[in-house]
Coordinates of C-alpha atoms and ligand atoms in Angstrom, one line a residue:
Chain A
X1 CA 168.7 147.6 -13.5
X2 CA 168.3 147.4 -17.8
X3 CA 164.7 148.6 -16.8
X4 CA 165.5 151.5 -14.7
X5 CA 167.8 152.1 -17.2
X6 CA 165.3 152.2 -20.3
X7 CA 163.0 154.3 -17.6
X8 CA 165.3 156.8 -17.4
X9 CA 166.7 156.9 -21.0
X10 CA 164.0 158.3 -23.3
X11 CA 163.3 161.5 -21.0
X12 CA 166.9 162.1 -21.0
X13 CA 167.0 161.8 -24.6
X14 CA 163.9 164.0 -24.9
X15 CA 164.8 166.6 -22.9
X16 CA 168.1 166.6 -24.5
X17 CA 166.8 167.1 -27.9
X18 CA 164.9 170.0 -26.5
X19 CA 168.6 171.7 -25.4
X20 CA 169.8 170.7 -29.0
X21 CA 166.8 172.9 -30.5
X22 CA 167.0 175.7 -28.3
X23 CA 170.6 175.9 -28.8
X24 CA 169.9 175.4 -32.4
X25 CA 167.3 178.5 -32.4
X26 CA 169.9 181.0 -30.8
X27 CA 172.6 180.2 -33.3
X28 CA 170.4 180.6 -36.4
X29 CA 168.6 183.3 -35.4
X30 CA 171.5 185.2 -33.8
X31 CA 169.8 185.9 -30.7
X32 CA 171.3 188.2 -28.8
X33 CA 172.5 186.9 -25.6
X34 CA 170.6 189.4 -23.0
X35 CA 167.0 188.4 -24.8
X36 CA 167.7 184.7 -25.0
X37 CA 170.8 182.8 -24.1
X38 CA 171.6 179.5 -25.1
X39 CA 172.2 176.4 -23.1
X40 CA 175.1 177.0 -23.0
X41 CA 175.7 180.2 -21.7
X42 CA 173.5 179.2 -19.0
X43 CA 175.6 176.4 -18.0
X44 CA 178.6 178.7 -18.2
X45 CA 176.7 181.0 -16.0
X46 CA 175.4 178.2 -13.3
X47 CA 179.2 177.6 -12.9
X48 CA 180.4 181.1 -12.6
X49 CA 177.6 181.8 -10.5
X50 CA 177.5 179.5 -8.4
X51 CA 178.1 181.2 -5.1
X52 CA 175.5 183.9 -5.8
X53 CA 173.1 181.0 -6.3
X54 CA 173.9 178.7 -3.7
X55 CA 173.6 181.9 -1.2
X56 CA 170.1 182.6 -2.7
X57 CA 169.3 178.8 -2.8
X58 CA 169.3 178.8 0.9
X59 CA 166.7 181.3 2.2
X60 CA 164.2 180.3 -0.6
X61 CA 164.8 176.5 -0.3
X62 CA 164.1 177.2 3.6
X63 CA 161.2 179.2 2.9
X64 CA 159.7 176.3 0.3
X65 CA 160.6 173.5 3.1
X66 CA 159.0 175.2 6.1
X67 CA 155.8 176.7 4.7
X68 CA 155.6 173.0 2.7
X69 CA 155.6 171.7 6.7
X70 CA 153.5 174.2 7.7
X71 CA 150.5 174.0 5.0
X72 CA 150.6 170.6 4.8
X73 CA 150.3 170.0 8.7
X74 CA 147.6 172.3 8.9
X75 CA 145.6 170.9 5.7
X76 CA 145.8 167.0 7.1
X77 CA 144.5 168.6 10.7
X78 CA 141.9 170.6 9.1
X79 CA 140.8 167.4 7.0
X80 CA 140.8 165.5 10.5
X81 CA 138.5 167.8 11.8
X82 CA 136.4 168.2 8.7
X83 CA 135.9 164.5 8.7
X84 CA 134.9 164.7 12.5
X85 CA 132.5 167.3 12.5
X86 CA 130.1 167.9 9.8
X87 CA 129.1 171.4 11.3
X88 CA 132.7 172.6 11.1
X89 CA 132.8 171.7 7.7
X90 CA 130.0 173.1 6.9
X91 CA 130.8 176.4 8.7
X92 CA 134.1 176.3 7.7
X93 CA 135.0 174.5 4.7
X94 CA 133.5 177.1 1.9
X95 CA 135.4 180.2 3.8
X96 CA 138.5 177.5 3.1
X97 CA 137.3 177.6 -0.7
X98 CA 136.7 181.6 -0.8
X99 CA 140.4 181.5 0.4
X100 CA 141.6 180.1 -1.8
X101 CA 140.0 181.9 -4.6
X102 CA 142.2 185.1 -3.1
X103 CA 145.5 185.6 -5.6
X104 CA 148.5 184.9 -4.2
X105 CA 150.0 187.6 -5.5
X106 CA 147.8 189.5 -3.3
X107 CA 148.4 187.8 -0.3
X108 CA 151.6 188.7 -0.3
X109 CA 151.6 191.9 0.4
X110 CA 149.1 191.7 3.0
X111 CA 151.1 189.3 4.8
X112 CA 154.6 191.9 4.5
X113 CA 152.3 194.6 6.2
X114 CA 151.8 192.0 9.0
X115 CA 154.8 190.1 9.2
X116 CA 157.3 192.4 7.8
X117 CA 160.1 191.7 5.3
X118 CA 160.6 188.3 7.3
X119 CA 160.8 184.9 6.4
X120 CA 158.0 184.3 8.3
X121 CA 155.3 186.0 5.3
X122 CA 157.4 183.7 2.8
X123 CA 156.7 180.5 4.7
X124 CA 153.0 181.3 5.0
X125 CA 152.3 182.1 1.6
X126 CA 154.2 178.8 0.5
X127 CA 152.0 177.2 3.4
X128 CA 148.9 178.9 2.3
X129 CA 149.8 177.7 -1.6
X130 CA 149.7 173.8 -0.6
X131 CA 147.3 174.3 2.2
X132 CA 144.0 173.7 -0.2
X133 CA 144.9 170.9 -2.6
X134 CA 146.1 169.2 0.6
X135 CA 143.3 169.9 2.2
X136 CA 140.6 168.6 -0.7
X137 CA 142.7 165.1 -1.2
X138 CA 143.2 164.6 2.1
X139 CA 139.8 164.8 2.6
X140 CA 138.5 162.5 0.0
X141 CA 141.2 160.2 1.8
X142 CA 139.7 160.2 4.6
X143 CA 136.0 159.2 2.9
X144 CA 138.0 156.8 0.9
X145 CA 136.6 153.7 3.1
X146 CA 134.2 151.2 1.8
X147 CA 130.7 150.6 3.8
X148 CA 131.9 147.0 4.7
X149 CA 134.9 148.9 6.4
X150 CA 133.2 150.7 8.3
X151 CA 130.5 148.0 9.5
X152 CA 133.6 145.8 10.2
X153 CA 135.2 148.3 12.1
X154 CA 131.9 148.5 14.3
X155 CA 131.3 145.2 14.3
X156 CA 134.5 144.7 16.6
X157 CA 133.2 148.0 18.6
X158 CA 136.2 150.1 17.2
X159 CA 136.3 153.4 18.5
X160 CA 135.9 157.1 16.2
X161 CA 139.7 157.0 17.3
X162 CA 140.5 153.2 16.4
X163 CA 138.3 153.8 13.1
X164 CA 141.0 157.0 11.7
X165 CA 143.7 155.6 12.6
X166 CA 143.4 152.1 11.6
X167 CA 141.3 152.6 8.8
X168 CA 140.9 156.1 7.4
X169 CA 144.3 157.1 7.7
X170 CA 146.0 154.3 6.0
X171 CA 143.1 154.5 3.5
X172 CA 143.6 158.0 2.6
X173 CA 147.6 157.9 2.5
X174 CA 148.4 157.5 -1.2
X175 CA 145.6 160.6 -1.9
X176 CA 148.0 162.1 0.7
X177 CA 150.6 161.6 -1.4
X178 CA 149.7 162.7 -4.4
X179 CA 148.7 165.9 -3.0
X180 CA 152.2 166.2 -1.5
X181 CA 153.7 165.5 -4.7
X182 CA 152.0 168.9 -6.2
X183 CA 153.3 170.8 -3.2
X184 CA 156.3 169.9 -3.0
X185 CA 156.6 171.5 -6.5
X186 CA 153.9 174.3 -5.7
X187 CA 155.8 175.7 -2.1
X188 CA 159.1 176.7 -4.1
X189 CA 156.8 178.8 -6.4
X190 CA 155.0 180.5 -3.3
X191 CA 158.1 181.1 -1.8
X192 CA 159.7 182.8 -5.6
X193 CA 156.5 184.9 -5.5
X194 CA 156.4 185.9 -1.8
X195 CA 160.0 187.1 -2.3
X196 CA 159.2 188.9 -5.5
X197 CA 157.0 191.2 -3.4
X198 CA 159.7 192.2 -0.7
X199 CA 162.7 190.3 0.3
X200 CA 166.5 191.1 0.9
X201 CA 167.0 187.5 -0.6
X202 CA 166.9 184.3 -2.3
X203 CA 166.1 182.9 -5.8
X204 CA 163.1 185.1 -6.2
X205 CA 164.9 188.4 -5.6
X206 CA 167.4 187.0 -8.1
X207 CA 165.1 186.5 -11.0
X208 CA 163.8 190.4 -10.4
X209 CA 167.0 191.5 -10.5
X210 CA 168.8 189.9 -12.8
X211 CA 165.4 190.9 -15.4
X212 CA 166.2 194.5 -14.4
X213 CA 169.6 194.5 -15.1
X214 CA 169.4 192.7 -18.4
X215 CA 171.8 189.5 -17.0
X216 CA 169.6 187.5 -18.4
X217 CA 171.8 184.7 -18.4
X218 CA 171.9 184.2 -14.6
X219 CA 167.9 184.9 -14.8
X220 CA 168.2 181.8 -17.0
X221 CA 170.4 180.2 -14.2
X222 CA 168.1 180.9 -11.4
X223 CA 165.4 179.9 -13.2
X224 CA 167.1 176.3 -13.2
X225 CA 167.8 176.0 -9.8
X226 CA 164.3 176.8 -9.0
X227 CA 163.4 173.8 -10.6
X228 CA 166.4 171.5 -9.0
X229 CA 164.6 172.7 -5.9
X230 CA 161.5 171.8 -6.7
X231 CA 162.4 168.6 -8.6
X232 CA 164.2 167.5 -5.2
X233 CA 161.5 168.3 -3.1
X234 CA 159.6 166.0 -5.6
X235 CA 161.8 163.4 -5.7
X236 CA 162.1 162.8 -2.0
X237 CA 157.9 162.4 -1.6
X238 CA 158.6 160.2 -4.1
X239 CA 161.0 158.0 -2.3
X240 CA 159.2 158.3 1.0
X241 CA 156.0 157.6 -0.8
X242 CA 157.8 154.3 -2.2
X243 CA 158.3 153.1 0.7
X244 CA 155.5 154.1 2.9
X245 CA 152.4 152.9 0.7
X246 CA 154.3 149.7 -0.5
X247 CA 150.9 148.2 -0.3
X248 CA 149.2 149.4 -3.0
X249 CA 152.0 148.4 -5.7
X250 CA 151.5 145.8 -8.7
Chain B
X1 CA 116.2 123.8 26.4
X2 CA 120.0 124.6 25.2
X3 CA 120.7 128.2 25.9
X4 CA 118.9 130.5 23.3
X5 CA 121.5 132.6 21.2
X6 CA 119.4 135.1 20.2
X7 CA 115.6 135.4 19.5
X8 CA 113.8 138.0 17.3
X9 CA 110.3 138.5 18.2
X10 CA 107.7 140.5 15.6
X11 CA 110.8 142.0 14.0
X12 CA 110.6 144.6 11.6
X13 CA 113.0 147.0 10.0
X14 CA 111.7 150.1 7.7
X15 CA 114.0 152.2 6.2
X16 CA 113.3 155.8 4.8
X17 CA 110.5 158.1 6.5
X18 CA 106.9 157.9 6.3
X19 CA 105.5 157.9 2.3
X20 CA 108.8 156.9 0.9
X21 CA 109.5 154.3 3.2
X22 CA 110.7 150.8 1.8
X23 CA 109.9 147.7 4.4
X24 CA 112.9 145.0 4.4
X25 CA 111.0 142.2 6.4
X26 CA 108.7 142.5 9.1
X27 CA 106.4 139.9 11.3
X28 CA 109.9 137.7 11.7
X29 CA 110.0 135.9 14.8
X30 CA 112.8 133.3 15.4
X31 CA 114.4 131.2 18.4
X32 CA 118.3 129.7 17.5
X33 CA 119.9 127.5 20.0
X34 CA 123.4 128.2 21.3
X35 CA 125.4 126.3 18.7
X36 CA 123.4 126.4 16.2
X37 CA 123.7 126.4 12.5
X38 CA 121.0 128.7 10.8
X39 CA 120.9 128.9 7.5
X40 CA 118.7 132.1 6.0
X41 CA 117.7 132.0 2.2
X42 CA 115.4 133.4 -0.3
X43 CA 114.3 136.0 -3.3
X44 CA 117.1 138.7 -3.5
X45 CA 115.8 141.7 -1.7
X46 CA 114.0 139.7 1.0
X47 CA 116.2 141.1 3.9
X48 CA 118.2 138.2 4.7
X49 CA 121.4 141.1 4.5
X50 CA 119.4 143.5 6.5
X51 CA 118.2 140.7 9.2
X52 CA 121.7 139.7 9.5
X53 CA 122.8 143.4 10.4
X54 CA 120.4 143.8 12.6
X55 CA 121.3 140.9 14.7
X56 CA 124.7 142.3 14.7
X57 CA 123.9 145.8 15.6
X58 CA 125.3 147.0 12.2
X59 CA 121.0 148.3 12.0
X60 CA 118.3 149.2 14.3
X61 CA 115.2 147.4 14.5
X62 CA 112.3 149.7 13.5
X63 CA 109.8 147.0 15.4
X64 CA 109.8 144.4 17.6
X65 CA 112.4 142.7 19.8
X66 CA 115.9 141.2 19.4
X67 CA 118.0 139.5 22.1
X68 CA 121.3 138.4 21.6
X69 CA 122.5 136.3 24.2
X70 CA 120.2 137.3 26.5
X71 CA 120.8 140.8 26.2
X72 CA 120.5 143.5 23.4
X73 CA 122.3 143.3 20.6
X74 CA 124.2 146.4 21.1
X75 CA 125.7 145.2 24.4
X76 CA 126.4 141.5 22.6
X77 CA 128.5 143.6 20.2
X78 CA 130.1 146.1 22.8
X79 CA 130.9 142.7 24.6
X80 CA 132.5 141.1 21.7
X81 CA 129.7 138.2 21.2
X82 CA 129.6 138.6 17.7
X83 CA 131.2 138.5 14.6
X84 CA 130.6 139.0 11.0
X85 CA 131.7 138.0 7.6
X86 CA 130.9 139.9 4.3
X87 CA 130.5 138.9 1.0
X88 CA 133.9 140.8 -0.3
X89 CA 136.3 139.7 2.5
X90 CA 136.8 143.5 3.0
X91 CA 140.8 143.2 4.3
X92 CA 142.9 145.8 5.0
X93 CA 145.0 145.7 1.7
X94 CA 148.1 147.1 4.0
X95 CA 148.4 144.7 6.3
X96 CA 149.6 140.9 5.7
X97 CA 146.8 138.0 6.9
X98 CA 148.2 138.1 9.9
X99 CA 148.1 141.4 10.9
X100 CA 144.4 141.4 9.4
X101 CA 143.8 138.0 11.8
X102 CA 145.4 140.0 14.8
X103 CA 142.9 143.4 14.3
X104 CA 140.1 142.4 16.2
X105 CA 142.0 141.6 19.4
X106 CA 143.6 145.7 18.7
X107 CA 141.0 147.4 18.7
X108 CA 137.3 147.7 20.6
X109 CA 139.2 147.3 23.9
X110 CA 139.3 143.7 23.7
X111 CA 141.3 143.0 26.7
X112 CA 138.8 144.8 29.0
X113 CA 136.3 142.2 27.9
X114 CA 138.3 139.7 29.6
X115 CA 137.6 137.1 27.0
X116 CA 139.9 134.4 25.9
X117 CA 141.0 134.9 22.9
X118 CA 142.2 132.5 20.3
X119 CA 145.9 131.9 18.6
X120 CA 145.6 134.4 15.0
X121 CA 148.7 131.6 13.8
X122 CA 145.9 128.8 14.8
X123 CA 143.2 130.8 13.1
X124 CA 144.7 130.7 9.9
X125 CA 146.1 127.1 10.2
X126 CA 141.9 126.0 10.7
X127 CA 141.5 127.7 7.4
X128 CA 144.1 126.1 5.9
X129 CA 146.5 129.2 5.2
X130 CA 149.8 128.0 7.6
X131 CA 152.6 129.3 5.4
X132 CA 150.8 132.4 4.2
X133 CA 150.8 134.8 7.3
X134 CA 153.0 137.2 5.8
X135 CA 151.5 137.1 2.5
X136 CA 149.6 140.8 1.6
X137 CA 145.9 140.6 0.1
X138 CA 146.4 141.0 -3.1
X139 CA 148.7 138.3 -3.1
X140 CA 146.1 135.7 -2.4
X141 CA 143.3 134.5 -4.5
X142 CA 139.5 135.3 -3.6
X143 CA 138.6 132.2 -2.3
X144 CA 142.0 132.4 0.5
X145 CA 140.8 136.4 1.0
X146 CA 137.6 134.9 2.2
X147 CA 139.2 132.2 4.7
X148 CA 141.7 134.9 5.8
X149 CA 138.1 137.3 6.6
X150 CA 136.8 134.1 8.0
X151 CA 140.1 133.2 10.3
X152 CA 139.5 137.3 11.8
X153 CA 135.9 136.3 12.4
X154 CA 137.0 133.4 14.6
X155 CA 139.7 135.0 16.6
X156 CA 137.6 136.4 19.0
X157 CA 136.1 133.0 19.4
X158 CA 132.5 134.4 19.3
X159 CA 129.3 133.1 20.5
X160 CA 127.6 134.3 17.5
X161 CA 129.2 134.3 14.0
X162 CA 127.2 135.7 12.0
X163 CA 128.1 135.2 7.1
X164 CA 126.5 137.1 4.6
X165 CA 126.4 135.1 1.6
X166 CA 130.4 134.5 2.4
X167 CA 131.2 132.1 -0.4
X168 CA 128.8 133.8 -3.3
X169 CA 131.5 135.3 -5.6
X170 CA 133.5 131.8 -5.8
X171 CA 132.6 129.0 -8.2
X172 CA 131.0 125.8 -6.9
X173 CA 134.0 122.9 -6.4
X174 CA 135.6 125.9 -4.0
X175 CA 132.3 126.8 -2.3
X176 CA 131.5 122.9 -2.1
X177 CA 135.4 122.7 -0.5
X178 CA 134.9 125.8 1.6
X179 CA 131.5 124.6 3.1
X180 CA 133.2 121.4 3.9
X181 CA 135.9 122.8 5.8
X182 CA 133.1 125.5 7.9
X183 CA 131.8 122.5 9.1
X184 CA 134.4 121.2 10.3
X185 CA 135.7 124.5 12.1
X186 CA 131.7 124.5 13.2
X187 CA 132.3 121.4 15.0
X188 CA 135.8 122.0 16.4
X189 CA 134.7 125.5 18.1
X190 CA 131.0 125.1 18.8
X191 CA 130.1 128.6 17.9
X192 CA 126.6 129.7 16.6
X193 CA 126.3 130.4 12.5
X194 CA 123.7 132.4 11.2
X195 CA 124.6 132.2 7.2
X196 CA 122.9 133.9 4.3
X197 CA 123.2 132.2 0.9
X198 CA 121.3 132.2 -2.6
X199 CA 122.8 128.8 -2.7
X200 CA 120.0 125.9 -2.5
X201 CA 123.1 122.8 -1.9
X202 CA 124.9 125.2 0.0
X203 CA 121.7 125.4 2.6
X204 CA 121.1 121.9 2.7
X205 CA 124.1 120.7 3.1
X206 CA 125.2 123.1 5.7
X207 CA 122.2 124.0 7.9
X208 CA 120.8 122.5 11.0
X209 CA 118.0 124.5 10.7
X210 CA 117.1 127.0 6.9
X211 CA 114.6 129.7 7.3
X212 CA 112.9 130.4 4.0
X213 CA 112.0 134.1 3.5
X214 CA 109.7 135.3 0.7
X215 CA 109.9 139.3 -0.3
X216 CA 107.8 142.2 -0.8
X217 CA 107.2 142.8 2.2
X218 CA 110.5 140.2 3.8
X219 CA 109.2 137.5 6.0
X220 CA 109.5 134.0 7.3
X221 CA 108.2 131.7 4.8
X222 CA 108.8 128.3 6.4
X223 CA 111.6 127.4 9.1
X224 CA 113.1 123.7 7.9
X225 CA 114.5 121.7 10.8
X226 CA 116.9 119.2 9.9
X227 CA 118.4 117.8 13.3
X228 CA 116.4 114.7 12.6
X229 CA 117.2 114.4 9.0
X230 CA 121.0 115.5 8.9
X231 CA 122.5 113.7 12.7
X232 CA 125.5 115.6 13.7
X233 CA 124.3 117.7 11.2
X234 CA 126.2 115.8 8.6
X235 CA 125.2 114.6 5.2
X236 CA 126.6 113.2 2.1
X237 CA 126.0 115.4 -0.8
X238 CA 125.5 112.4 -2.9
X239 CA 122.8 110.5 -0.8
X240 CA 119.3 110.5 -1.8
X241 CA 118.2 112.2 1.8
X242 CA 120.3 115.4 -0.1
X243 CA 118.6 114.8 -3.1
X244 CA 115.2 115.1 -0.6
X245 CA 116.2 118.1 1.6
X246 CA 117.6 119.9 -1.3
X247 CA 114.5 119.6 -3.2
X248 CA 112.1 120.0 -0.6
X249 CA 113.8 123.4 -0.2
X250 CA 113.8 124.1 -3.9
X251 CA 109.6 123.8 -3.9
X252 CA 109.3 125.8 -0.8
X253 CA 112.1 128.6 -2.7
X254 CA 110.0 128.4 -5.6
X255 CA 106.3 129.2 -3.8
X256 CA 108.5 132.3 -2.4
X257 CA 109.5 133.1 -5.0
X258 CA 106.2 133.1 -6.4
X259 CA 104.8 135.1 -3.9
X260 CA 107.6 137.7 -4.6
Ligands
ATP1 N1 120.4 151.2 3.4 C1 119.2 151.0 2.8 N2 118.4 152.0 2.5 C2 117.2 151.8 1.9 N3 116.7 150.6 1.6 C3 117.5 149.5 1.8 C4 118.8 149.7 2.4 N4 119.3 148.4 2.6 C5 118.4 147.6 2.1 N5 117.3 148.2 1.6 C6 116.1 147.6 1.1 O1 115.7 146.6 1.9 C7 115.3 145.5 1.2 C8 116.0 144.3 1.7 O2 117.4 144.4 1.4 P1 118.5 143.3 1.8 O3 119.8 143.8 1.3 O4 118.3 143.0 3.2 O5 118.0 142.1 0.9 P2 118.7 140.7 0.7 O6 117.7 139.6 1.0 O7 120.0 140.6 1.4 O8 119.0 140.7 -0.9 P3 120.2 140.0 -1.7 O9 119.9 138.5 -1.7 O10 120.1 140.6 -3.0 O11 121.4 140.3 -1.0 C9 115.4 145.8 -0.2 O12 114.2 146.2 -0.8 C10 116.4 146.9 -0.2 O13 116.1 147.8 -1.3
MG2 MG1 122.1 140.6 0.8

């Protein structure tokens, strides 16, 4: 308990001397409150808000969730496969890389002319933006067995089938989880930029709206609960990772 | 003549192609009775792992024969003849010594081969772990690891048990104990040993029968029986026939390692 405390006490303090600063910075310099507010304000605006948020929360926080199901599903099948079949992967796995090098920011609009303003081009492009580190890790997961493994695992005349599931997927889960760790952060921003491009809604429309219109304290504001997003989606892979790869502790 | 468990006849195994090949052994022709313990020893890179593996179906032979119970090895292995412990006891860090005792009767269809299997709980009471069975790997010392590998080896109660230098990363008084107590499981379940050590008590005191390889290329140097010397195929380490065998051995070790 004292521990967790102590754990939890110095990044609190730090990140509260940054606030301090920041607020400290406004009020010396007189910055004017539509180029920089300070803490403050942006707490003030959070609460007043707060409807106008939450409503935007929703459809990006849906968005961030789904395509992080999506891309993430796909990547660990695609690893699967990869792993199975050294002639997809060869085929396939550098067109996977080419991909990748393709801006999101450019995807997007491709994506609208197909999909139209739906949610379903938001989900992709946050699918598409943890598909590849997924992908890579889960990979290396997979490969993550020792030669002895695998000669014990013939030895008793396992099967390919008996091998991944009692071997190379255990093996590879903590490299599974620390690639769902940076999506879980990575989907929300897909889903911000996807809705930059076209949307009626949600956090991302916010931001470009609230830039235009010089309320900068409620860009501040979204900007915030962006990150609560993210840092939740972060926190729960966290947790499940805690208890799912007990294991490999101390 | 006691059933043969396996026989290797003008054995060789190459790996690599054509000007870049490297020759583990070759010319290695050997006969072990059902129930035996073989021990195999000599210069490191002699192919006494590669032998092993091959035996086990782990490797191909490049020449010769092998016959594992009669039949090819791969068929012993599909059967569930034979088993195998490594030098690292290579368990699966997420599952307690039980659950790593149980795997070999979950996977490799086990119940289709219709053989009895033994109790995993009575498995790790014959290594001497009763207590531990929900204990995770890295809780356990490496000397325990290696009895929790062994204790998976036996569950299938093989024909053919088959150690790759099993005991080499533990210090003597625990190999000296751990020898001890594979003798004793020897006995109690009759199975056949084929062990692999760099260890010249450890041979004596433990085989029935040590084949002395010499390297580049691998091959039988001189087979040792000691059925006569070592009745029941016990010994005490501190009698003067051990003082014999063991040094016997060590003049035969040294001519191949001369040779080397
Ligand atoms: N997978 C492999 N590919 C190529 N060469 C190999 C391979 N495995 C073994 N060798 C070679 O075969 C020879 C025999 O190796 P092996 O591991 O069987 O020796 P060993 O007697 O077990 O040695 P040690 O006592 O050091 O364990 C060596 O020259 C080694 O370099
Ligand atoms: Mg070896």
């Amino acid at each position: 308990m004292v521990s967790s405390l102590k754990n939890w006490l110095w990044p609190v303090v730090g990140i509260v001397s940054l606030l301090v600063l920041w607020h400290a910075a406004v009020v010396v310099f007189q910055v004017k409150t539509f180029v920089a507010p300070s803490p403050l304000a942006v707490v003030a605006a959070l609460w007043t808000n707060r409807w106008l948020l939450l409503n935007n929360l929703y459809p990006t926080a849906l968005e961030a969730i789904s395509g992080f199901a999506l891309g993430n599903t796909v990547a660990v099948l695609l690893a699967t496969l990869f792993i199975h079949s050294q002639t997809l992967r060869r085929m396939y796995f550098p067109a996977v890389v080419i991909f990748n090098t393709i801006p999101i920011i450019a995807l997007s609009p491709i994506l609208i002319l197909i999909f139209g303003l739906t949610v379903t081009s938001k989900v992709i492009i946050a699918a598409i933006i943890c598909l590849f580190p997924t992908l890579v890790n889960m990979i290396r997961g997979f490969e993550a067995v020792s030669a002895s493994e695998l000669e014990l695992m013939r030895i008793m005349a396992a099967s390919r089938r008996e091998v991944f599931f009692r071997l190379r997927l255990p093996r590879s889960l903590p490299f599974l989880f620390s690639a769902l760790r940076i999506a879980s952060t990575t989907c929300v921003i897909g889903a911000i930029v996807s809705e930059w491009i076209g949307a009626r809604d949600g956090i991302g429309v916010l931001i470009i709206q609230s830039t235009f219109e010089y309320r900068t304290e409620v860009l501040y504001a979204s900007i915030v609960t962006s990150s609560a997003l993210a840092l939740t989606l972060f926190g729960i892979v966290a947790l499940v990772e805690a208890a799912a790869v007990r294991w490999r502790t101390n | 003549m006691a059933h043969s468990a396996f026989s290797l006849h003008e054995l060789g195994v190459t790996f690599g192609l054509a000007d870049r090949s490297v020759v583990a052994f070759r010319d290695v022709s050997l006969e072990a009775e059902a129930g035996q313990f073989i021990v195999l020893i000599g210069p490191s890179g002699c192919g006494k792992s590669t032998l092993l593996r091959t035996i086990g179906d782990l490797l191909p032979a490049s020449l010769g024969l092998v016959s594992v119970f009669g039949t090819e090895p791969r068929s012993a292995r599909m059967e569930r003849k034979i088993s195998f412990v490594f030098q690292d006891a290579t368990l699966l860090p997420w599952r307690t010594v039980l659950q790593n005792v149980q795997l070999p009767l979950q996977v490799g269809g086990w119940r289709k081969t219709g053989r009895p299997n033994r109790s995993p709980e009575d498995m790790i009471a014959l290594v001497g772990l009763s207590g531990r069975e929900n204990a995770y790997p890295r809780e356990l010392s490496g000397g325990q690891r290696q009895r929790v590998s062994i204790a998976r080896a036996l569950v299938t109660n093989p024909d053919i048990l088959l150690m790759d230098e099993p005991f080499g990363a533990l210090d003597e008084i625990t190999r000296d104990r751990l020898n001890e107590e594979l003798l004793r499981i020897w006995r109690e379940i009759g199975t056949t040993i084929v062990f692999v050590t760099h260890g010249l008590s450890e041979a004596a005191f433990l085989g029935e029968k040590v084949v002395v390889m010499s390297a580049n290329p691998g091959r039988i140097m001189q087979v040792v029986d000691l059925t006569e010397r070592k009745p029941g195929n016990r010994i005490d380490r501190s009698s003067a026939e051990f003082f014999e065998i063991a040094s016997e051995l060590r003049t035969i070790l040294h001519r191949a390692y001369g040779e080397a």
